[in-house]
Structures are given as C-alpha cells and as structure tokens.
mmCIF file of C-alpha atoms in Angstrom:
data_model
loop_
_atom_site.group_PDB
_atom_site.id
_atom_site.type_symbol
_atom_site.label_atom_id
_atom_site.label_comp_id
_atom_site.label_asym_id
_atom_site.label_seq_id
_atom_site.Cartn_x
_atom_site.Cartn_y
_atom_site.Cartn_z
ATOM 1 C CA UNK A 4 -13.074 -50.089 -13.844
ATOM 2 C CA UNK A 5 -16.674 -51.268 -13.726
ATOM 3 C CA UNK A 6 -19.011 -49.431 -16.109
ATOM 4 C CA UNK A 7 -22.192 -50.319 -18.019
ATOM 5 C CA UNK A 8 -20.748 -49.917 -21.508
ATOM 6 C CA UNK A 9 -19.759 -52.015 -24.518
ATOM 7 C CA UNK A 10 -16.578 -50.844 -26.219
ATOM 8 C CA UNK A 11 -15.033 -47.779 -24.484
ATOM 9 C CA UNK A 12 -14.499 -46.230 -27.932
ATOM 10 C CA UNK A 13 -18.253 -46.317 -28.628
ATOM 11 C CA UNK A 14 -19.626 -44.644 -25.494
ATOM 12 C CA UNK A 15 -20.494 -41.308 -27.137
ATOM 13 C CA UNK A 16 -22.353 -42.519 -30.261
ATOM 14 C CA UNK A 17 -24.153 -45.200 -28.258
ATOM 15 C CA UNK A 18 -25.118 -42.662 -25.583
ATOM 16 C CA UNK A 19 -26.491 -40.222 -28.181
ATOM 17 C CA UNK A 20 -28.357 -43.021 -29.949
ATOM 18 C CA UNK A 21 -29.966 -44.092 -26.691
ATOM 19 C CA UNK A 22 -30.939 -40.515 -25.861
ATOM 20 C CA UNK A 23 -32.634 -39.623 -29.128
ATOM 21 C CA UNK A 24 -34.482 -42.952 -29.208
ATOM 22 C CA UNK A 25 -35.650 -42.402 -25.621
ATOM 23 C CA UNK A 26 -36.952 -38.853 -26.187
ATOM 24 C CA UNK A 27 -37.819 -38.536 -29.918
ATOM 25 C CA UNK A 28 -40.530 -36.028 -29.030
ATOM 26 C CA UNK A 29 -37.824 -33.634 -27.755
ATOM 27 C CA UNK A 30 -34.568 -34.240 -29.663
ATOM 28 C CA UNK A 31 -33.401 -35.607 -32.997
ATOM 29 C CA UNK A 32 -29.914 -36.493 -34.201
ATOM 30 C CA UNK A 33 -28.295 -34.243 -36.800
ATOM 31 C CA UNK A 34 -27.134 -36.683 -39.487
ATOM 32 C CA UNK A 35 -23.484 -37.767 -39.409
ATOM 33 C CA UNK A 36 -22.799 -35.916 -36.137
ATOM 34 C CA UNK A 37 -22.958 -36.352 -32.364
ATOM 35 C CA UNK A 38 -25.223 -33.288 -32.209
ATOM 36 C CA UNK A 39 -28.896 -33.169 -31.298
ATOM 37 C CA UNK A 40 -31.490 -30.594 -32.348
ATOM 38 C CA UNK A 41 -35.015 -29.854 -31.202
ATOM 39 C CA UNK A 42 -37.599 -32.219 -32.666
ATOM 40 C CA UNK A 43 -40.128 -29.397 -32.594
ATOM 41 C CA UNK A 44 -38.693 -27.326 -35.431
ATOM 42 C CA UNK A 45 -41.734 -25.029 -35.328
ATOM 43 C CA UNK A 46 -40.628 -23.763 -31.919
ATOM 44 C CA UNK A 47 -37.526 -22.192 -33.522
ATOM 45 C CA UNK A 48 -39.289 -20.525 -36.425
ATOM 46 C CA UNK A 49 -38.304 -16.869 -36.856
ATOM 47 C CA UNK A 50 -36.075 -16.890 -33.752
ATOM 48 C CA UNK A 51 -32.358 -16.780 -33.065
ATOM 49 C CA UNK A 52 -30.949 -20.284 -32.656
ATOM 50 C CA UNK A 53 -29.075 -21.029 -29.436
ATOM 51 C CA UNK A 54 -26.455 -23.771 -29.354
ATOM 52 C CA UNK A 55 -23.936 -25.071 -26.866
ATOM 53 C CA UNK A 56 -21.786 -28.120 -26.409
ATOM 54 C CA UNK A 57 -18.536 -29.564 -25.211
ATOM 55 C CA UNK A 58 -16.924 -32.837 -24.344
ATOM 56 C CA UNK A 59 -19.135 -35.707 -23.224
ATOM 57 C CA UNK A 60 -19.125 -36.907 -19.638
ATOM 58 C CA UNK A 61 -21.069 -33.983 -18.185
ATOM 59 C CA UNK A 62 -24.562 -35.349 -18.824
ATOM 60 C CA UNK A 63 -27.279 -34.211 -18.789
ATOM 61 C CA UNK A 64 -25.284 -31.177 -19.980
ATOM 62 C CA UNK A 65 -25.643 -30.225 -22.797
ATOM 63 C CA UNK A 66 -28.107 -32.331 -24.792
ATOM 64 C CA UNK A 67 -30.418 -32.613 -21.801
ATOM 65 C CA UNK A 68 -31.174 -28.910 -22.089
ATOM 66 C CA UNK A 69 -32.174 -28.904 -25.756
ATOM 67 C CA UNK A 70 -35.835 -28.062 -26.209
ATOM 68 C CA UNK A 71 -38.364 -25.256 -26.447
ATOM 69 C CA UNK A 72 -37.377 -22.381 -24.172
ATOM 70 C CA UNK A 73 -33.741 -23.410 -23.783
ATOM 71 C CA UNK A 74 -31.127 -24.654 -26.297
ATOM 72 C CA UNK A 75 -31.921 -25.193 -29.972
ATOM 73 C CA UNK A 76 -29.108 -27.742 -30.421
ATOM 74 C CA UNK A 77 -26.139 -29.214 -28.552
ATOM 75 C CA UNK A 78 -22.936 -30.749 -29.883
ATOM 76 C CA UNK A 79 -21.107 -33.538 -28.037
ATOM 77 C CA UNK A 80 -17.403 -34.257 -28.329
ATOM 78 C CA UNK A 81 -15.673 -37.406 -27.187
ATOM 79 C CA UNK A 82 -15.366 -37.783 -23.406
ATOM 80 C CA UNK A 83 -13.722 -34.655 -21.972
ATOM 81 C CA UNK A 84 -12.776 -33.615 -25.528
ATOM 82 C CA UNK A 85 -14.113 -30.641 -27.465
ATOM 83 C CA UNK A 86 -16.534 -31.255 -30.348
ATOM 84 C CA UNK A 87 -15.022 -30.726 -33.769
ATOM 85 C CA UNK A 88 -15.642 -27.492 -35.747
ATOM 86 C CA UNK A 89 -17.425 -29.318 -38.577
ATOM 87 C CA UNK A 90 -19.955 -30.826 -36.166
ATOM 88 C CA UNK A 91 -20.549 -27.468 -34.488
ATOM 89 C CA UNK A 92 -21.011 -25.962 -37.939
ATOM 90 C CA UNK A 93 -23.647 -28.590 -38.771
ATOM 91 C CA UNK A 94 -25.518 -27.598 -35.613
ATOM 92 C CA UNK A 95 -25.330 -23.922 -36.576
ATOM 93 C CA UNK A 96 -26.827 -24.696 -39.976
ATOM 94 C CA UNK A 97 -29.528 -26.872 -38.404
ATOM 95 C CA UNK A 98 -30.846 -24.107 -36.143
ATOM 96 C CA UNK A 99 -30.362 -20.995 -38.273
ATOM 97 C CA UNK A 100 -33.707 -19.505 -39.224
ATOM 98 C CA UNK A 101 -32.210 -16.480 -40.950
ATOM 99 C CA UNK A 102 -31.927 -14.451 -37.754
ATOM 100 C CA UNK A 103 -28.554 -15.750 -36.642
ATOM 101 C CA UNK A 104 -27.209 -18.163 -34.049
ATOM 102 C CA UNK A 105 -25.917 -17.510 -30.546
ATOM 103 C CA UNK A 106 -23.322 -19.904 -29.069
ATOM 104 C CA UNK A 107 -22.766 -20.504 -25.332
ATOM 105 C CA UNK A 108 -19.241 -21.847 -24.812
ATOM 106 C CA UNK A 109 -17.595 -22.988 -21.584
ATOM 107 C CA UNK A 110 -14.119 -21.548 -21.125
ATOM 108 C CA UNK A 111 -11.840 -24.390 -22.152
ATOM 109 C CA UNK A 112 -9.184 -23.755 -24.755
ATOM 110 C CA UNK A 113 -10.330 -26.516 -27.106
ATOM 111 C CA UNK A 114 -13.987 -25.500 -26.916
ATOM 112 C CA UNK A 115 -13.217 -21.822 -27.489
ATOM 113 C CA UNK A 116 -10.968 -22.593 -30.464
ATOM 114 C CA UNK A 117 -13.343 -25.072 -32.131
ATOM 115 C CA UNK A 118 -16.473 -22.961 -31.654
ATOM 116 C CA UNK A 119 -14.573 -19.976 -33.105
ATOM 117 C CA UNK A 120 -13.561 -22.060 -36.134
ATOM 118 C CA UNK A 121 -17.180 -23.111 -36.632
ATOM 119 C CA UNK A 122 -18.203 -19.461 -36.432
ATOM 120 C CA UNK A 123 -15.723 -18.652 -39.210
ATOM 121 C CA UNK A 124 -17.240 -21.398 -41.378
ATOM 122 C CA UNK A 125 -20.705 -19.954 -40.758
ATOM 123 C CA UNK A 126 -19.559 -16.416 -41.485
ATOM 124 C CA UNK A 127 -18.256 -17.587 -44.849
ATOM 125 C CA UNK A 128 -21.742 -18.892 -45.623
ATOM 126 C CA UNK A 129 -23.422 -15.664 -44.534
ATOM 127 C CA UNK A 130 -24.828 -16.968 -41.236
ATOM 128 C CA UNK A 131 -24.544 -14.413 -38.436
ATOM 129 C CA UNK A 132 -23.081 -15.975 -35.284
ATOM 130 C CA UNK A 133 -22.241 -14.424 -31.917
ATOM 131 C CA UNK A 134 -21.113 -16.067 -28.697
ATOM 132 C CA UNK A 135 -20.329 -15.813 -24.997
ATOM 133 C CA UNK A 136 -17.534 -17.675 -23.201
ATOM 134 C CA UNK A 137 -18.679 -18.628 -19.703
ATOM 135 C CA UNK A 138 -16.007 -18.515 -16.965
ATOM 136 C CA UNK A 139 -17.952 -18.865 -13.717
ATOM 137 C CA UNK A 140 -15.524 -21.059 -11.705
ATOM 138 C CA UNK A 141 -13.886 -18.870 -9.047
ATOM 139 C CA UNK A 142 -11.622 -21.647 -7.679
ATOM 140 C CA UNK A 143 -8.481 -20.850 -9.682
ATOM 141 C CA UNK A 144 -7.520 -18.143 -12.161
ATOM 142 C CA UNK A 145 -5.793 -20.465 -14.654
ATOM 143 C CA UNK A 146 -5.932 -24.236 -14.955
ATOM 144 C CA UNK A 147 -5.155 -27.184 -17.180
ATOM 145 C CA UNK A 148 -6.801 -26.584 -20.587
ATOM 146 C CA UNK A 149 -7.825 -23.044 -19.608
ATOM 147 C CA UNK A 150 -6.604 -19.490 -19.710
ATOM 148 C CA UNK A 151 -8.567 -17.600 -17.077
ATOM 149 C CA UNK A 152 -11.379 -19.096 -15.054
ATOM 150 C CA UNK A 153 -13.053 -22.336 -16.128
ATOM 151 C CA UNK A 154 -16.647 -22.655 -17.303
ATOM 152 C CA UNK A 155 -18.625 -25.029 -15.094
ATOM 153 C CA UNK A 156 -22.145 -25.537 -13.688
ATOM 154 C CA UNK A 157 -23.103 -21.853 -13.746
ATOM 155 C CA UNK A 158 -23.222 -22.219 -17.526
ATOM 156 C CA UNK A 159 -26.678 -23.713 -17.043
ATOM 157 C CA UNK A 160 -28.047 -20.418 -15.783
ATOM 158 C CA UNK A 161 -26.698 -18.845 -18.993
ATOM 159 C CA UNK A 162 -28.439 -21.548 -21.047
ATOM 160 C CA UNK A 163 -31.693 -20.890 -19.223
ATOM 161 C CA UNK A 164 -31.707 -17.103 -19.502
ATOM 162 C CA UNK A 165 -30.511 -16.894 -23.095
ATOM 163 C CA UNK A 166 -32.856 -19.685 -24.159
ATOM 164 C CA UNK A 167 -35.829 -17.933 -22.575
ATOM 165 C CA UNK A 168 -34.953 -14.586 -24.133
ATOM 166 C CA UNK A 169 -34.478 -16.171 -27.560
ATOM 167 C CA UNK A 170 -37.829 -17.932 -27.283
ATOM 168 C CA UNK A 171 -39.448 -14.563 -26.577
ATOM 169 C CA UNK A 172 -37.984 -13.129 -29.780
ATOM 170 C CA UNK A 173 -34.789 -11.375 -28.651
ATOM 171 C CA UNK A 174 -32.472 -10.443 -31.503
ATOM 172 C CA UNK A 175 -28.908 -11.708 -31.878
ATOM 173 C CA UNK A 176 -27.510 -8.377 -30.658
ATOM 174 C CA UNK A 177 -29.903 -8.368 -27.696
ATOM 175 C CA UNK A 178 -28.834 -11.882 -26.700
ATOM 176 C CA UNK A 179 -25.176 -10.892 -26.844
ATOM 177 C CA UNK A 180 -25.821 -7.855 -24.616
ATOM 178 C CA UNK A 181 -27.854 -9.949 -22.168
ATOM 179 C CA UNK A 182 -25.142 -12.614 -21.928
ATOM 180 C CA UNK A 183 -22.450 -10.025 -21.246
ATOM 181 C CA UNK A 184 -24.581 -8.427 -18.521
ATOM 182 C CA UNK A 185 -25.329 -11.753 -16.836
ATOM 183 C CA UNK A 186 -21.875 -13.344 -16.962
ATOM 184 C CA UNK A 187 -20.063 -11.537 -14.086
ATOM 185 C CA UNK A 188 -22.977 -12.233 -11.748
ATOM 186 C CA UNK A 189 -22.652 -16.055 -11.985
ATOM 187 C CA UNK A 190 -20.059 -17.655 -9.682
ATOM 188 C CA UNK A 191 -19.401 -21.336 -8.955
ATOM 189 C CA UNK A 192 -17.068 -23.351 -6.737
ATOM 190 C CA UNK A 193 -16.788 -27.112 -6.143
ATOM 191 C CA UNK A 194 -15.350 -29.772 -3.876
ATOM 192 C CA UNK A 195 -14.406 -33.321 -4.917
ATOM 193 C CA UNK A 196 -14.376 -36.451 -2.782
ATOM 194 C CA UNK A 197 -13.069 -38.700 -5.568
ATOM 195 C CA UNK A 198 -12.083 -38.436 -9.237
ATOM 196 C CA UNK A 199 -13.866 -39.372 -12.439
ATOM 197 C CA UNK A 200 -12.800 -42.396 -14.495
ATOM 198 C CA UNK A 201 -12.781 -41.786 -18.257
ATOM 199 C CA UNK A 202 -13.825 -45.076 -19.942
ATOM 200 C CA UNK A 203 -10.987 -45.077 -22.475
ATOM 201 C CA UNK A 204 -8.430 -44.411 -19.697
ATOM 202 C CA UNK A 205 -9.810 -46.972 -17.284
ATOM 203 C CA UNK A 206 -8.568 -45.425 -14.042
ATOM 204 C CA UNK A 207 -9.393 -42.327 -11.950
ATOM 205 C CA UNK A 208 -8.021 -38.997 -13.143
ATOM 206 C CA UNK A 209 -6.405 -38.316 -9.765
ATOM 207 C CA UNK A 210 -6.206 -39.952 -6.358
ATOM 208 C CA UNK A 211 -7.232 -38.767 -2.922
ATOM 209 C CA UNK A 212 -6.649 -40.566 0.338
ATOM 210 C CA UNK A 213 -9.689 -42.244 1.876
ATOM 211 C CA UNK A 214 -10.120 -39.345 4.319
ATOM 212 C CA UNK A 215 -9.116 -36.570 1.917
ATOM 213 C CA UNK A 216 -11.066 -34.057 -0.231
ATOM 214 C CA UNK A 217 -9.988 -31.378 -2.694
ATOM 215 C CA UNK A 218 -11.556 -27.937 -3.020
ATOM 216 C CA UNK A 219 -11.828 -26.258 -6.403
ATOM 217 C CA UNK A 220 -11.446 -29.319 -8.641
ATOM 218 C CA UNK A 221 -12.621 -28.755 -12.222
ATOM 219 C CA UNK A 222 -15.147 -30.852 -14.114
ATOM 220 C CA UNK A 223 -12.330 -32.638 -16.011
ATOM 221 C CA UNK A 224 -10.484 -33.442 -12.752
ATOM 222 C CA UNK A 225 -8.275 -30.342 -13.043
ATOM 223 C CA UNK A 226 -6.450 -29.537 -9.776
ATOM 224 C CA UNK A 227 -8.165 -27.372 -7.206
ATOM 225 C CA UNK A 228 -6.758 -24.924 -4.688
ATOM 226 C CA UNK A 229 -6.274 -27.066 -1.579
ATOM 227 C CA UNK A 230 -6.663 -30.537 -0.082
ATOM 228 C CA UNK A 231 -8.160 -31.103 3.359
ATOM 229 C CA UNK A 232 -9.280 -33.947 5.552
ATOM 230 C CA UNK A 233 -12.922 -34.963 5.092
ATOM 231 C CA UNK A 234 -15.259 -32.655 6.976
ATOM 232 C CA UNK A 235 -18.958 -32.259 7.693
ATOM 233 C CA UNK A 236 -21.484 -30.854 5.250
ATOM 234 C CA UNK A 237 -21.764 -27.683 7.344
ATOM 235 C CA UNK A 238 -18.001 -27.181 7.199
ATOM 236 C CA UNK A 239 -17.985 -27.729 3.425
ATOM 237 C CA UNK A 240 -20.718 -25.134 3.069
ATOM 238 C CA UNK A 241 -18.787 -22.627 5.199
ATOM 239 C CA UNK A 242 -15.735 -22.968 2.947
ATOM 240 C CA UNK A 243 -17.670 -22.649 -0.324
ATOM 241 C CA UNK A 244 -19.972 -19.842 0.822
ATOM 242 C CA UNK A 245 -16.925 -17.988 2.134
ATOM 243 C CA UNK A 246 -15.307 -18.090 -1.303
ATOM 244 C CA UNK A 247 -18.520 -17.030 -3.036
ATOM 245 C CA UNK A 248 -19.013 -14.215 -0.544
ATOM 246 C CA UNK A 249 -15.512 -12.925 -1.239
ATOM 247 C CA UNK A 250 -16.286 -12.874 -4.949
ATOM 248 C CA UNK A 251 -19.934 -11.769 -5.081
ATOM 249 C CA UNK A 252 -20.125 -9.746 -1.826
ATOM 250 C CA UNK A 253 -23.394 -11.285 -0.690
ATOM 251 C CA UNK A 254 -25.953 -8.824 0.668
ATOM 252 C CA UNK A 255 -29.452 -9.327 2.075
ATOM 253 C CA UNK A 256 -30.953 -6.592 -0.087
ATOM 254 C CA UNK A 257 -30.038 -8.464 -3.288
ATOM 255 C CA UNK A 258 -31.730 -11.453 -4.940
ATOM 256 C CA UNK A 259 -29.894 -14.672 -5.834
ATOM 257 C CA UNK A 260 -30.489 -17.902 -7.707
ATOM 258 C CA UNK A 261 -28.775 -21.003 -6.301
ATOM 259 C CA UNK A 262 -27.691 -24.218 -7.991
ATOM 260 C CA UNK A 263 -26.496 -27.205 -5.949
ATOM 261 C CA UNK A 264 -24.991 -29.580 -8.472
ATOM 262 C CA UNK A 265 -23.996 -33.205 -7.982
ATOM 263 C CA UNK A 266 -20.842 -34.210 -9.845
ATOM 264 C CA UNK A 267 -22.115 -37.638 -10.860
ATOM 265 C CA UNK A 268 -21.625 -39.976 -7.898
ATOM 266 C CA UNK A 269 -23.088 -37.926 -5.069
ATOM 267 C CA UNK A 270 -26.502 -39.205 -3.907
ATOM 268 C CA UNK A 271 -29.438 -36.813 -3.816
ATOM 269 C CA UNK A 272 -29.633 -37.493 -0.074
ATOM 270 C CA UNK A 273 -26.255 -35.817 0.393
ATOM 271 C CA UNK A 274 -27.099 -33.048 -2.086
ATOM 272 C CA UNK A 275 -30.201 -32.126 -0.084
ATOM 273 C CA UNK A 276 -28.280 -32.210 3.229
ATOM 274 C CA UNK A 277 -25.752 -29.834 1.640
ATOM 275 C CA UNK A 278 -28.636 -27.696 0.331
ATOM 276 C CA UNK A 279 -30.184 -27.455 3.804
ATOM 277 C CA UNK A 280 -26.863 -26.369 5.272
ATOM 278 C CA UNK A 281 -26.358 -23.852 2.468
ATOM 279 C CA UNK A 282 -29.780 -22.316 3.062
ATOM 280 C CA UNK A 283 -29.035 -22.141 6.794
ATOM 281 C CA UNK A 284 -25.704 -20.412 6.097
ATOM 282 C CA UNK A 285 -27.264 -17.922 3.706
ATOM 283 C CA UNK A 286 -30.010 -17.391 6.264
ATOM 284 C CA UNK A 287 -27.381 -16.079 8.679
ATOM 285 C CA UNK A 288 -27.013 -13.232 6.181
ATOM 286 C CA UNK A 289 -30.809 -12.918 5.835
ATOM 287 C CA UNK A 290 -30.596 -14.260 2.283
ATOM 288 C CA UNK A 291 -33.236 -16.616 0.870
ATOM 289 C CA UNK A 292 -32.591 -17.542 -2.785
ATOM 290 C CA UNK A 293 -35.362 -16.450 -5.147
ATOM 291 C CA UNK A 294 -34.714 -19.473 -7.373
ATOM 292 C CA UNK A 295 -33.196 -22.871 -6.547
ATOM 293 C CA UNK A 296 -32.194 -25.976 -8.457
ATOM 294 C CA UNK A 297 -30.721 -29.172 -6.975
ATOM 295 C CA UNK A 298 -29.532 -32.239 -8.866
ATOM 296 C CA UNK A 299 -26.980 -33.887 -11.115
ATOM 297 C CA UNK A 300 -26.929 -31.335 -13.924
ATOM 298 C CA UNK A 301 -23.260 -30.637 -14.816
ATOM 299 C CA UNK A 302 -21.566 -33.891 -13.922
ATOM 300 C CA UNK A 303 -18.047 -35.222 -14.281
ATOM 301 C CA UNK A 304 -18.891 -38.850 -15.138
ATOM 302 C CA UNK A 305 -18.636 -40.642 -11.760
ATOM 303 C CA UNK A 306 -16.850 -38.007 -9.681
ATOM 304 C CA UNK A 307 -18.057 -37.808 -6.089
ATOM 305 C CA UNK A 308 -18.459 -34.190 -5.111
ATOM 306 C CA UNK A 309 -20.663 -31.163 -5.337
ATOM 307 C CA UNK A 310 -20.602 -27.649 -6.725
ATOM 308 C CA UNK A 311 -22.400 -24.549 -5.548
ATOM 309 C CA UNK A 312 -23.417 -21.745 -7.897
ATOM 310 C CA UNK A 313 -24.839 -18.385 -6.878
ATOM 311 C CA UNK A 314 -26.279 -16.044 -9.497
ATOM 312 C CA UNK A 315 -26.908 -12.490 -8.372
ATOM 313 C CA UNK A 316 -30.192 -11.448 -10.008
ATOM 314 C CA UNK A 317 -29.248 -7.836 -10.647
ATOM 315 C CA UNK A 318 -32.147 -7.410 -13.086
ATOM 316 C CA UNK A 319 -35.628 -8.681 -12.176
ATOM 317 C CA UNK A 320 -36.068 -9.944 -15.749
ATOM 318 C CA UNK A 321 -33.387 -12.561 -15.083
ATOM 319 C CA UNK A 322 -35.625 -14.267 -12.510
ATOM 320 C CA UNK A 323 -38.431 -14.302 -15.088
ATOM 321 C CA UNK A 324 -36.052 -16.003 -17.532
ATOM 322 C CA UNK A 325 -35.189 -18.656 -14.933
ATOM 323 C CA UNK A 326 -38.878 -19.344 -14.339
ATOM 324 C CA UNK A 327 -39.757 -19.346 -18.054
ATOM 325 C CA UNK A 328 -41.313 -22.714 -19.022
ATOM 326 C CA UNK A 329 -39.221 -25.165 -21.022
ATOM 327 C CA UNK A 330 -39.638 -28.584 -22.570
ATOM 328 C CA UNK A 331 -36.345 -30.471 -22.274
ATOM 329 C CA UNK A 332 -35.138 -33.836 -21.038
ATOM 330 C CA UNK A 333 -33.353 -32.575 -17.923
ATOM 331 C CA UNK A 334 -34.574 -29.118 -16.864
ATOM 332 C CA UNK A 335 -37.946 -29.493 -15.155
#
C-alpha cells in the first residue's frame, strides 16, 4: 500500500483538519467532532437546516457539498464506517434555527440506524427532524451492509435539490414531500476496474484479474451483479444505459439530468470519453440531458471505475434546483 498519509488511524481527523484550514471561508469544524458546518451562519438564518454524512473515503462527498445553497453541515465517520449518533446530533444542534432539520441519509444499515438514533436525541430536546433514505443504486436489490438498494452517487442530486429548496425557504414538511417525490426518479449503476484500499486494512477490498471488470460494485467494494472481460467505453455505456433504461424507461419526451462520476482512480480523460459515448447512446433515443455533471464526486478512495446516474426531471422545478447557485468546495 502506497498512500500519502501519516498514521492510518489518523486519516479522518487529519483530512478534516486540512479541509477546514484550506477553506475557512466555506466550512468550520464543529468542536469535538468530525463534522463541518457552514462558515456563513447568516446564510442559514430562519431556514431549515440540511445535513448529511456517512463514512469517510467518498470525498468530496459529503463535506465538499456544505455551503450556501446546498448542505448546512456534514458528518464524517471513520473510513467506510458510519458516523456516530452523538456526532450527528451535534451537527443537528449546530444547524437548527428553530425551523427544524432535514437529514439526507444513504441507505446503509449503519447510517440509517445512527441517523435515526441522532433524530431521537434531537426529538428529546424538542428539535424537529425529518429525513429521507436514498436508495438509487439499481445494481442489486440487497447487498452487504444494506437491506434494499444501496445509496450511491445519485444522493448528490438529492443534496442539490433539497439544499436549493431549503435556501429558498421551504418548510420541513415541504422538504420531506419534495424528497419523497424526487427519490424514485434517481437511478445509478456503476462498474469497477479495481478495488479500493482502506488505509487501516492495507490491501484492496477485492481482487479482479488484470483483464476483468465487475458491474454493479458498491462504493464500499460490495459485490456487483456480474464479472466480464475488459471492454471498450462504448460497450460499458451500452451495458449501463441498458440497465438504466430497464429501470427508468427512457423516453425522448422527458427531461433528464446526468451524472458521470469517477470512483477515485479514474482519470478525467476516461470520464469524458465515457461521457461522450453516453451522450451518443442517449442521442440514439433522441435524448439530450438538460443538466450534466462530470467528475470525482462520490468516490470510493482509490477504486478505478465509474458510475452513471440519470435523474428524470418529472417536475420543471427540479431543473431549477439543480441550476440554483451554491457556494461549496466541490460543487461548481
């Protein structure tokens, strides 16, 4: 294992320290936690707070999306490990302005359980908290750490829409309704070329032959749905678009947002080749996405691979939310 770290046990606190010292104009550390909150507290005044979080190793998710117009705070757990309820609770308290807090949780058993426990702590203190559990990964129905579908890169579209609505003054009940409406329209699927190496483990989470890939791998190296020999970008796109089409029933008279997401070790050169091929494939159906984002946004440490998310924009307001201006480290 070759990584630019000090002690493997210190990667999370040292990462958070480096982040808040790099962007003090955007995020601050919540004392005695691994959680960050907006530096511009005025931007949250009178609004519902929006928080998210999860295990570290998916950077820039989630702290990279804290800022005006998106998340109010984000809580980091140890690598691939859920944040603790007490730290989530501290984030809830830090962003509550008296109008409640909305939590966006990826569907992993530990995350769901710990965010629920934090909600109970907040309820006991009279803070109103509601949440959505994002389960956008269509690769497998159940997986390691998960009952039902996993929450992966499509979660970022939820962050963006809910953050924009909250910034425009939506109530806690309105945010909950919006999240429930959006959720079934976000679908994601991925392919991995190699596994991530967790620093404290020191070796890849799984092995693939030099000429082998795996479709449907999760962001914690959970198994996918099949292994194949390496293939061209166009062939990868055909497989992933086929799965998304089966799930979303793509039609030319509908609008879509598209996210091409690098898993951590895939160069932008390859991401843009994949994006070109995806646009060509969608073009065969006379579909041109109304919104696009390409980059390393929901990573899996140093996994080589890519995920593709399509978000059917069933309500024209959702496109406005995606285009709503933000000030964060990673969403530009």
